[in-house]
Amino acid sequence: MPRWWTGLRGVPIALLAAPFVPAFFLALASGEGKLIGGCIAAFAGVGLAMSRLARARRGDARRAGVLLGVAMGLAAGFAGGTGGIGAFVLGLMAWAGARLLYDGVKEAAPPPAPRPAPAPDTLDPMRARIAALEEGDRRLLPAAREMRALLDELALRPDAAGQARRVLSVGVDGLERIGVRLAQGATPPGTLPVLVDDLARAARQSAEDLRAAETEALEIQVKVLQDRLHREGIA
């Protein structure tokens, strides 16, 4: 069904508010507060019911009927002077008429709930720090690159802990401190290249240890599965 056609579904109930239009202006001219209130209730109820029908989501026809019934009941009570029972009966009739008129109309399912935002990556701050080191003093670049390689290995194993994380934390922190001194014009000592090589070697070894641990775990899983297949008589 075209969207513009769906938006016109509530037009028939607008006829219910038509008699209140001249009554509203007469009430304004005469200053009758109850009549003004009844007309406003009718306009509001019909408008809200029409908006629900135009939206055409699941349950909107039922909500439109309730809104229309309440509005017509209030309008009858205030503007028509029907009293409580009369207002209730007229509101019930308006609700029943709306239900009969729009019962079974096609309604769209409610929109799906928005997807939850992805959890922030806890390694992002460390990536930014290493990127800054890579853009800094070139003498620190070999160690910074090995630190990035180690970080990539840790990203594949979020639960990994121990020596690899300590090497990464201590190495990046130390390189940052050295980079700040070099940027301020400090003369590097002769042992700086040795230190950079040591940090690069430690990061490289930690990455290899992580891969070796994964290889060992895989070998154990393969052996366990082979043993189970033999016990089950499958192989």
Backbone as numpy.savetxt, mean C-alpha at the origin, in Angstrom:
# Nx Ny Nz CAx CAy CAz Cx Cy Cz
-21.33 -2.82 -19.68 -22.18 -1.63 -19.68 -21.29 -0.39 -19.68
-21.55 0.58 -20.60 -20.71 1.78 -20.63 -20.77 2.53 -19.30
-19.66 3.20 -18.99 -19.59 3.93 -17.73 -20.61 5.05 -17.67
-20.84 5.73 -18.80 -21.81 6.83 -18.78 -23.21 6.33 -18.54
-23.52 5.11 -19.02 -24.85 4.55 -18.80 -25.04 4.15 -17.33
-23.97 3.61 -16.74 -24.03 3.26 -15.31 -24.27 4.51 -14.47
-23.67 5.62 -14.87 -23.86 6.85 -14.12 -25.26 7.40 -14.16
-26.10 6.94 -15.11 -27.47 7.43 -15.22 -28.47 6.55 -14.48
-28.00 5.52 -13.80 -28.93 4.59 -13.16 -29.76 5.25 -12.06
-29.20 6.29 -11.44 -29.93 6.91 -10.34 -30.87 8.01 -10.76
-30.97 8.26 -12.07 -31.84 9.35 -12.53 -33.31 9.14 -12.14
-33.88 7.91 -12.24 -35.29 7.75 -11.88 -35.64 8.22 -10.48
-34.75 7.98 -9.52 -35.10 8.37 -8.15 -34.99 9.88 -7.96
-34.36 10.57 -8.92 -34.33 12.03 -8.82 -35.73 12.62 -8.91
-36.65 11.87 -9.54 -38.03 12.35 -9.63 -38.67 12.49 -8.26
-38.17 11.71 -7.29 -38.73 11.82 -5.93 -38.45 13.19 -5.32
-37.35 13.80 -5.74 -37.00 15.10 -5.17 -37.64 16.25 -5.93
-38.26 15.97 -7.08 -38.81 17.06 -7.90 -39.87 17.88 -7.16
-40.81 17.26 -6.43 -41.83 18.08 -5.74 -41.25 18.99 -4.66
-40.04 18.64 -4.19 -39.47 19.45 -3.10 -38.81 20.72 -3.61
-38.59 20.83 -4.93 -37.93 22.01 -5.46 -38.77 23.27 -5.26
-40.04 23.29 -5.75 -40.84 24.50 -5.49 -41.14 24.69 -4.01
-41.31 23.56 -3.29 -41.58 23.67 -1.86 -40.42 24.32 -1.13
-39.21 24.03 -1.59 -38.03 24.60 -0.93 -38.00 26.12 -1.09
-38.26 26.61 -2.28 -38.24 28.06 -2.50 -39.39 28.76 -1.77
-40.54 28.08 -1.72 -41.65 28.66 -0.96 -41.31 28.72 0.52
-40.63 27.66 1.00 -40.25 27.65 2.41 -39.24 28.74 2.71
-38.31 28.95 1.78 -37.36 30.04 1.99 -38.05 31.39 2.04
-39.04 31.56 1.18 -39.75 32.84 1.16 -40.56 33.06 2.43
-41.14 31.97 2.95 -41.98 32.10 4.13 -41.23 31.92 5.44
-40.00 31.40 5.35 -39.20 31.21 6.56 -39.63 30.05 7.41
-40.23 29.02 6.83 -40.65 27.84 7.58 -39.46 26.90 7.73
-38.94 26.84 8.93 -37.72 26.07 9.18 -37.88 24.58 8.96
-39.01 24.00 9.43 -39.19 22.56 9.28 -39.30 22.17 7.81
-40.03 22.98 7.05 -40.18 22.67 5.64 -38.82 22.77 4.92
-38.01 23.76 5.28 -36.68 23.88 4.69 -35.83 22.65 5.04
-35.89 22.24 6.32 -35.13 21.06 6.75 -35.57 19.80 6.03
-36.88 19.64 5.85 -37.37 18.46 5.13 -36.91 18.44 3.69
-36.93 19.60 3.04 -36.47 19.67 1.64 -34.98 19.36 1.53
-34.19 19.90 2.45 -32.75 19.64 2.42 -32.47 18.15 2.64
-33.23 17.52 3.56 -33.06 16.09 3.79 -33.37 15.29 2.54
-34.43 15.70 1.82 -34.79 14.99 0.59 -33.71 15.15 -0.47
-33.21 16.38 -0.65 -32.16 16.61 -1.65 -30.89 15.83 -1.31
-30.51 15.87 -0.03 -29.27 15.19 0.37 -29.40 13.68 0.18
-30.52 13.11 0.63 -30.71 11.67 0.51 -30.74 11.21 -0.93
-31.45 11.94 -1.78 -31.53 11.56 -3.19 -30.15 11.71 -3.85
-29.45 12.78 -3.52 -28.11 12.98 -4.11 -27.13 11.88 -3.71
-27.14 11.52 -2.41 -26.25 10.46 -1.95 -26.62 9.12 -2.56
-27.92 8.84 -2.65 -28.35 7.58 -3.25 -27.95 7.52 -4.73
-28.10 8.63 -5.44 -27.70 8.65 -6.85 -26.20 8.44 -7.01
-25.41 9.01 -6.11 -23.95 8.84 -6.21 -23.56 7.39 -5.97
-24.26 6.71 -5.03 -23.96 5.30 -4.79 -24.34 4.45 -5.99
-25.47 4.73 -6.58 -25.89 3.96 -7.75 -24.96 4.21 -8.94
-24.48 5.44 -9.07 -23.57 5.74 -10.18 -22.21 5.07 -9.97
-21.79 4.92 -8.71 -20.52 4.26 -8.45 -20.58 2.78 -8.80
-21.73 2.16 -8.54 -22.02 0.80 -9.00 -21.06 -0.24 -8.44
-20.66 -0.07 -7.19 -19.86 -1.10 -6.54 -20.77 -2.05 -5.79
-20.21 -3.18 -5.43 -21.01 -4.20 -4.76 -21.58 -3.65 -3.45
-22.90 -3.79 -3.28 -23.57 -3.30 -2.08 -24.08 -1.88 -2.18
-23.75 -1.17 -3.27 -24.17 0.23 -3.39 -25.68 0.36 -3.59
-26.30 -0.61 -4.28 -27.76 -0.53 -4.46 -28.47 -0.64 -3.11
-27.97 -1.51 -2.25 -28.58 -1.65 -0.92 -28.37 -0.37 -0.11
-27.18 0.21 -0.18 -26.92 1.45 0.55 -27.77 2.59 0.02
-27.96 2.63 -1.30 -28.79 3.68 -1.89 -30.22 3.57 -1.39
-30.74 2.35 -1.27 -32.09 2.16 -0.75 -32.24 2.66 0.67
-31.25 2.37 1.50 -31.29 2.83 2.90 -31.24 4.35 2.97
-30.33 4.95 2.20 -30.23 6.42 2.18 -31.52 7.06 1.72
-32.12 6.48 0.70 -33.35 7.05 0.17 -34.49 6.91 1.18
-34.57 5.77 1.84 -35.61 5.57 2.83 -35.50 6.55 3.99
-34.27 6.73 4.49 -34.07 7.67 5.60 -34.40 9.09 5.17
-33.97 9.47 3.95 -34.23 10.83 3.47 -35.71 11.09 3.31
-36.43 10.15 2.72 -37.86 10.36 2.51 -38.61 10.36 3.84
-38.15 9.56 4.79 -38.77 9.57 6.10 -38.60 10.92 6.79
-37.38 11.45 6.74 -37.14 12.77 7.34 -37.90 13.86 6.61
-37.95 13.76 5.28 -38.67 14.78 4.52 -40.16 14.74 4.85
-40.71 13.53 4.97 -42.13 13.42 5.30 -42.41 13.95 6.70
-41.48 13.68 7.63 -41.70 14.12 9.00 -41.61 15.62 9.15
-40.60 16.23 8.49 -40.39 17.67 8.64 -41.27 18.48 7.68
-41.22 18.10 6.40 -41.92 18.91 5.40 -43.38 18.54 5.28
-43.69 17.26 5.45 -45.07 16.83 5.26 -45.89 16.83 6.53
-45.24 16.88 7.67 -45.97 16.88 8.93 -46.74 15.59 9.17
-46.18 14.46 8.74 -46.90 13.18 8.86 -46.79 12.55 10.23
-45.91 13.09 11.08 -45.72 12.46 12.37 -44.72 11.31 12.27
-44.39 10.74 13.41 -43.36 9.70 13.45 -43.76 8.45 12.69
-44.99 7.97 12.92 -45.42 6.73 12.26 -45.51 6.94 10.75
-46.13 8.03 10.36 -46.26 8.30 8.92 -44.90 8.44 8.25
-43.97 9.12 8.91 -42.64 9.28 8.34 -41.95 7.93 8.19
-42.12 7.07 9.21 -41.51 5.74 9.14 -42.09 4.93 8.00
-43.41 4.97 7.85 -44.06 4.20 6.79 -43.62 4.69 5.41
-43.59 5.99 5.22 -43.19 6.54 3.92 -41.71 6.24 3.63
-40.88 6.33 4.65 -39.47 5.98 4.45 -39.31 4.52 4.10
-40.09 3.65 4.77 -40.05 2.22 4.46 -40.51 1.95 3.03
-41.52 2.66 2.60 -42.01 2.50 1.23 -40.96 2.96 0.22
-40.27 4.05 0.51 -39.21 4.53 -0.40 -38.07 3.52 -0.47
-37.72 2.96 0.69 -36.66 1.93 0.70 -37.08 0.71 -0.10
-38.32 0.25 0.13 -38.79 -0.94 -0.58 -38.88 -0.68 -2.09
-39.31 0.52 -2.47 -39.39 0.84 -3.89 -38.01 0.86 -4.54
-37.02 1.39 -3.83 -35.66 1.40 -4.37 -35.11 -0.01 -4.49
-35.42 -0.85 -3.51 -34.95 -2.24 -3.58 -35.57 -2.96 -4.76
-36.87 -2.76 -4.98 -37.52 -3.42 -6.11 -36.99 -2.89 -7.44
-36.70 -1.58 -7.49 -36.26 -0.98 -8.74 -34.85 -1.41 -9.12
-33.99 -1.55 -8.12 -32.58 -1.81 -8.42 -32.11 -3.17 -7.95
-33.02 -4.03 -7.54 -32.62 -5.37 -7.11 -32.09 -6.15 -8.32
-30.92 -6.73 -8.17 -30.34 -7.53 -9.24 -29.54 -6.78 -10.26
-29.36 -5.47 -10.09 -28.56 -4.73 -11.07 -27.10 -5.16 -10.93
-26.39 -5.08 -12.03 -25.00 -5.50 -12.05 -24.13 -4.49 -11.32
-23.34 -4.98 -10.38 -22.47 -4.12 -9.60 -21.04 -4.63 -9.70
-20.12 -3.73 -9.71 -18.71 -4.10 -9.81 -18.17 -4.49 -8.44
-17.20 -5.38 -8.45 -16.55 -5.77 -7.20 -15.75 -4.58 -6.66
-15.60 -4.49 -5.35 -14.81 -3.39 -4.79 -13.37 -3.47 -5.27
-12.69 -2.35 -5.38 -11.30 -2.37 -5.85 -10.43 -3.15 -4.88
-9.41 -3.83 -5.41 -8.53 -4.61 -4.52 -7.78 -3.71 -3.56
-7.48 -4.27 -2.42 -6.73 -3.50 -1.43 -5.34 -3.20 -1.97
-4.83 -2.02 -1.66 -3.49 -1.68 -2.16 -2.44 -2.63 -1.59
-1.45 -2.92 -2.40 -0.38 -3.80 -1.95 0.45 -3.11 -0.87
0.84 -3.87 0.15 1.67 -3.25 1.19 3.00 -2.80 0.61
3.49 -1.73 1.13 4.77 -1.21 0.67 5.88 -2.20 0.99
6.81 -2.42 0.08 7.90 -3.36 0.36 8.75 -2.89 1.54
9.22 -3.86 2.27 10.05 -3.53 3.43 11.37 -2.91 2.96
11.83 -1.90 3.66 13.09 -1.26 3.26 14.25 -2.24 3.35
15.16 -2.14 2.42 16.34 -2.99 2.40 17.33 -2.47 3.45
17.64 -3.33 4.42 18.54 -2.91 5.50 19.97 -2.69 5.02
20.30 -3.18 3.83 21.66 -3.02 3.31 21.82 -1.74 2.49
20.74 -1.04 2.23 20.82 0.18 1.41 21.77 1.22 2.01
21.73 1.49 3.32 22.69 2.47 3.86 24.14 2.06 3.61
24.43 0.77 3.74 25.80 0.31 3.50 26.17 0.45 2.02
25.22 0.21 1.12 25.49 0.39 -0.31 25.85 1.86 -0.60
25.12 2.76 0.02 25.39 4.18 -0.20 26.78 4.56 0.32
27.16 4.00 1.44 28.48 4.31 2.00 29.59 3.78 1.09
29.40 2.56 0.58 30.43 2.00 -0.30 30.48 2.78 -1.62
29.32 3.20 -2.12 29.31 4.00 -3.35 30.08 5.30 -3.16
29.95 5.91 -1.98 30.70 7.13 -1.71 32.20 6.85 -1.68
32.59 5.70 -1.12 34.01 5.33 -1.11 34.53 5.12 -2.53
33.73 4.50 -3.37 34.15 4.25 -4.75 34.31 5.55 -5.54
33.58 6.58 -5.15 33.68 7.88 -5.81 34.74 8.76 -5.17
35.35 8.27 -4.07 36.33 9.07 -3.36 37.75 8.82 -3.84
38.67 8.77 -2.89 40.10 8.64 -3.21 40.36 7.32 -3.92
41.08 7.39 -5.03 41.32 6.21 -5.85 42.21 5.19 -5.14
42.98 5.63 -4.19 43.86 4.70 -3.48 43.09 3.71 -2.62
41.85 4.04 -2.30 41.02 3.15 -1.48 40.11 2.27 -2.34
40.16 2.44 -3.64 39.21 1.77 -4.52 39.30 0.25 -4.49
40.50 -0.38 -4.46 40.54 -1.85 -4.44 39.78 -2.45 -3.26
39.97 -1.85 -2.07 39.26 -2.36 -0.90 37.77 -2.08 -1.00
37.40 -0.90 -1.51 35.98 -0.55 -1.63 35.27 -1.51 -2.58
35.93 -1.89 -3.67 35.30 -2.83 -4.61 35.09 -4.20 -3.98
36.07 -4.65 -3.21 35.92 -5.95 -2.55 34.83 -5.89 -1.47
34.70 -4.73 -0.84 33.62 -4.57 0.14 32.25 -4.65 -0.55
32.15 -4.07 -1.74 30.89 -4.17 -2.48 30.60 -5.61 -2.87
31.63 -6.34 -3.31 31.43 -7.74 -3.67 30.97 -8.54 -2.45
31.54 -8.25 -1.29 31.11 -8.92 -0.06 29.67 -8.56 0.28
29.32 -7.29 0.10 27.94 -6.86 0.36 26.97 -7.59 -0.57
27.34 -7.77 -1.83 26.47 -8.49 -2.76 26.26 -9.94 -2.30
27.30 -10.55 -1.76 27.14 -11.91 -1.24 26.21 -11.94 -0.03
26.34 -10.93 0.83 25.46 -10.86 2.00 24.02 -10.60 1.58
23.82 -9.84 0.50 22.45 -9.58 0.03 21.77 -10.86 -0.41
22.54 -11.83 -0.90 21.96 -13.12 -1.30 21.63 -13.98 -0.09
22.20 -13.64 1.06 22.01 -14.42 2.29 21.67 -13.46 3.43
20.44 -12.92 3.47 20.09 -11.91 4.49 20.29 -12.38 5.92
20.23 -13.70 6.13 20.35 -14.21 7.50 21.80 -14.49 7.88
22.72 -14.30 6.96 24.13 -14.59 7.27 24.65 -13.60 8.30
25.46 -14.08 9.19 26.02 -13.23 10.24 27.47 -13.67 10.49
28.03 -13.13 11.54 29.36 -13.56 11.92 30.46 -12.74 11.29
31.52 -13.45 10.88 32.75 -12.80 10.43 32.52 -11.89 9.24
31.71 -12.28 8.28 31.52 -11.49 7.06 30.95 -10.11 7.39
29.95 -10.06 8.24 29.37 -8.76 8.59 30.36 -7.91 9.40
31.15 -8.55 10.23 32.14 -7.78 11.00 33.20 -7.19 10.07
33.65 -7.99 9.10 34.64 -7.48 8.14 34.07 -6.30 7.37
32.83 -6.43 6.95 32.20 -5.35 6.18 32.06 -4.09 7.02
31.58 -4.23 8.23 31.35 -3.07 9.09 32.66 -2.37 9.45
33.63 -3.16 9.90 34.92 -2.57 10.31 35.64 -2.00 9.10
35.62 -2.72 7.99 36.34 -2.25 6.80 35.78 -0.97 6.24
34.45 -0.88 6.10 33.85 0.33 5.54 34.05 1.51 6.49
33.89 1.27 7.77 34.09 2.36 8.73 35.52 2.88 8.69
36.48 1.94 8.63 37.88 2.37 8.57 38.21 3.10 7.28
37.71 2.62 6.16 37.96 3.28 4.88 37.35 4.68 4.86
36.18 4.84 5.46 35.56 6.17 5.52 36.43 7.14 6.32
36.95 6.69 7.43 37.79 7.56 8.26 39.07 7.95 7.51
39.66 6.96 6.83 40.87 7.27 6.07 40.55 8.22 4.93
39.42 7.99 4.25 39.04 8.86 3.15 38.83 10.30 3.59
38.26 10.49 4.78 38.07 11.85 5.28 39.42 12.54 5.50
40.37 11.81 6.10 41.70 12.40 6.34 42.40 12.74 5.02
42.31 11.84 4.06 42.95 12.10 2.77 42.31 13.30 2.08
40.99 13.42 2.20 40.31 14.56 1.58 40.70 15.87 2.22
41.12 15.81 3.49 41.53 17.03 4.19 43.00 17.35 3.97
43.66 16.58 3.12 45.04 16.90 2.75 46.09 16.15 3.51
45.73 15.12 4.28 46.73 14.36 5.04 47.64 13.59 4.08
48.91 13.46 4.46 49.86 12.68 3.68 49.74 11.22 4.07
49.43 10.32 3.12 49.24 8.92 3.49 50.55 8.26 3.90
50.52 7.45 4.94 51.75 6.74 5.34 52.10 5.66 4.32
53.31 5.20 4.40 53.77 4.19 3.46 53.05 2.86 3.63
52.44 2.67 4.80 51.75 1.40 5.06 50.31 1.40 4.54
49.86 2.50 3.98 48.47 2.56 3.52 48.17 1.53 2.43
49.02 1.37 1.41 48.72 0.35 0.40 48.62 -1.05 0.99
49.47 -1.32 2.00 49.41 -2.64 2.64 48.08 -2.83 3.35
47.63 -1.77 4.05 46.35 -1.84 4.75 45.19 -2.04 3.78
45.23 -1.32 2.66 44.17 -1.46 1.66 44.15 -2.88 1.11
45.34 -3.43 0.85 45.40 -4.81 0.35 44.87 -5.79 1.40
45.19 -5.55 2.67 44.71 -6.44 3.72 43.18 -6.41 3.83
42.62 -5.19 3.75 41.16 -5.08 3.81 40.50 -5.76 2.61
41.10 -5.57 1.43 40.55 -6.21 0.23 40.63 -7.72 0.35
41.76 -8.22 0.87 41.93 -9.67 1.02 40.95 -10.24 2.03
40.73 -9.51 3.14 39.79 -9.98 4.16 38.37 -10.04 3.61
37.97 -9.01 2.85 36.63 -9.00 2.26 36.48 -10.12 1.25
37.53 -10.33 0.44 37.47 -11.38 -0.58 37.36 -12.76 0.09
38.13 -12.95 1.15 38.10 -14.24 1.85 36.74 -14.47 2.51
36.16 -13.42 3.06 34.84 -13.57 3.68 33.79 -13.94 2.65
33.86 -13.34 1.46 32.92 -13.69 0.40 33.10 -15.14 -0.04
34.35 -15.58 -0.12 34.61 -16.97 -0.49 34.10 -17.92 0.59
34.24 -17.53 1.85 33.74 -18.36 2.94 32.23 -18.51 2.87
31.54 -17.43 2.52 30.09 -17.50 2.39 29.69 -18.45 1.28
30.36 -18.37 0.15 30.05 -19.27 -0.96 30.39 -20.71 -0.60
31.51 -20.89 0.12 31.88 -22.25 0.51 30.86 -22.84 1.47
30.33 -22.01 2.37 29.30 -22.51 3.30 28.04 -22.93 2.55
27.68 -22.18 1.51 26.52 -22.56 0.70 26.78 -23.86 -0.04
28.00 -24.01 -0.56 28.35 -25.24 -1.27 28.29 -26.44 -0.33
28.80 -26.27 0.88 28.77 -27.36 1.85 27.34 -27.72 2.23
26.50 -26.69 2.41 25.09 -26.95 2.73 24.40 -27.70 1.60
24.71 -27.34 0.36 24.12 -28.03 -0.78 24.56 -29.49 -0.83
25.84 -29.73 -0.58 26.34 -31.11 -0.59 25.64 -31.95 0.46
25.38 -31.35 1.64 24.69 -32.08 2.70 23.25 -32.40 2.28
22.58 -31.43 1.65 21.20 -31.67 1.21 21.14 -32.76 0.16
22.10 -32.75 -0.76 22.12 -33.78 -1.80 22.32 -35.15 -1.18
23.26 -35.24 -0.22 23.52 -36.53 0.43 22.31 -37.03 1.20
21.64 -36.11 1.92 20.44 -36.49 2.68 19.36 -37.00 1.75
19.16 -36.33 0.61 18.14 -36.76 -0.33 18.49 -38.11 -0.95
19.78 -38.33 -1.26 20.19 -39.61 -1.80 19.93 -40.74 -0.81
20.29 -40.49 0.45 20.06 -41.51 1.48 18.58 -41.83 1.62
17.74 -40.80 1.56 16.30 -41.04 1.68 15.76 -41.83 0.50
16.25 -41.52 -0.70 15.82 -42.26 -1.88 16.19 -43.74 -1.76
17.38 -44.02 -1.22 17.80 -45.41 -1.03 16.93 -46.11 0.01
16.61 -45.39 1.12 15.77 -46.00 2.15 14.37 -46.28 1.65
13.84 -45.39 0.82 12.50 -45.56 0.29 12.45 -46.55 -0.88
13.63 -46.99 -1.34 13.66 -47.91 -2.45 13.33 -47.28 -3.79
13.49 -45.96 -3.86 13.19 -45.26 -5.11 14.38 -45.30 -6.05
15.57 -45.28 -5.49 16.78 -45.31 -6.32 17.81 -46.21 -5.68
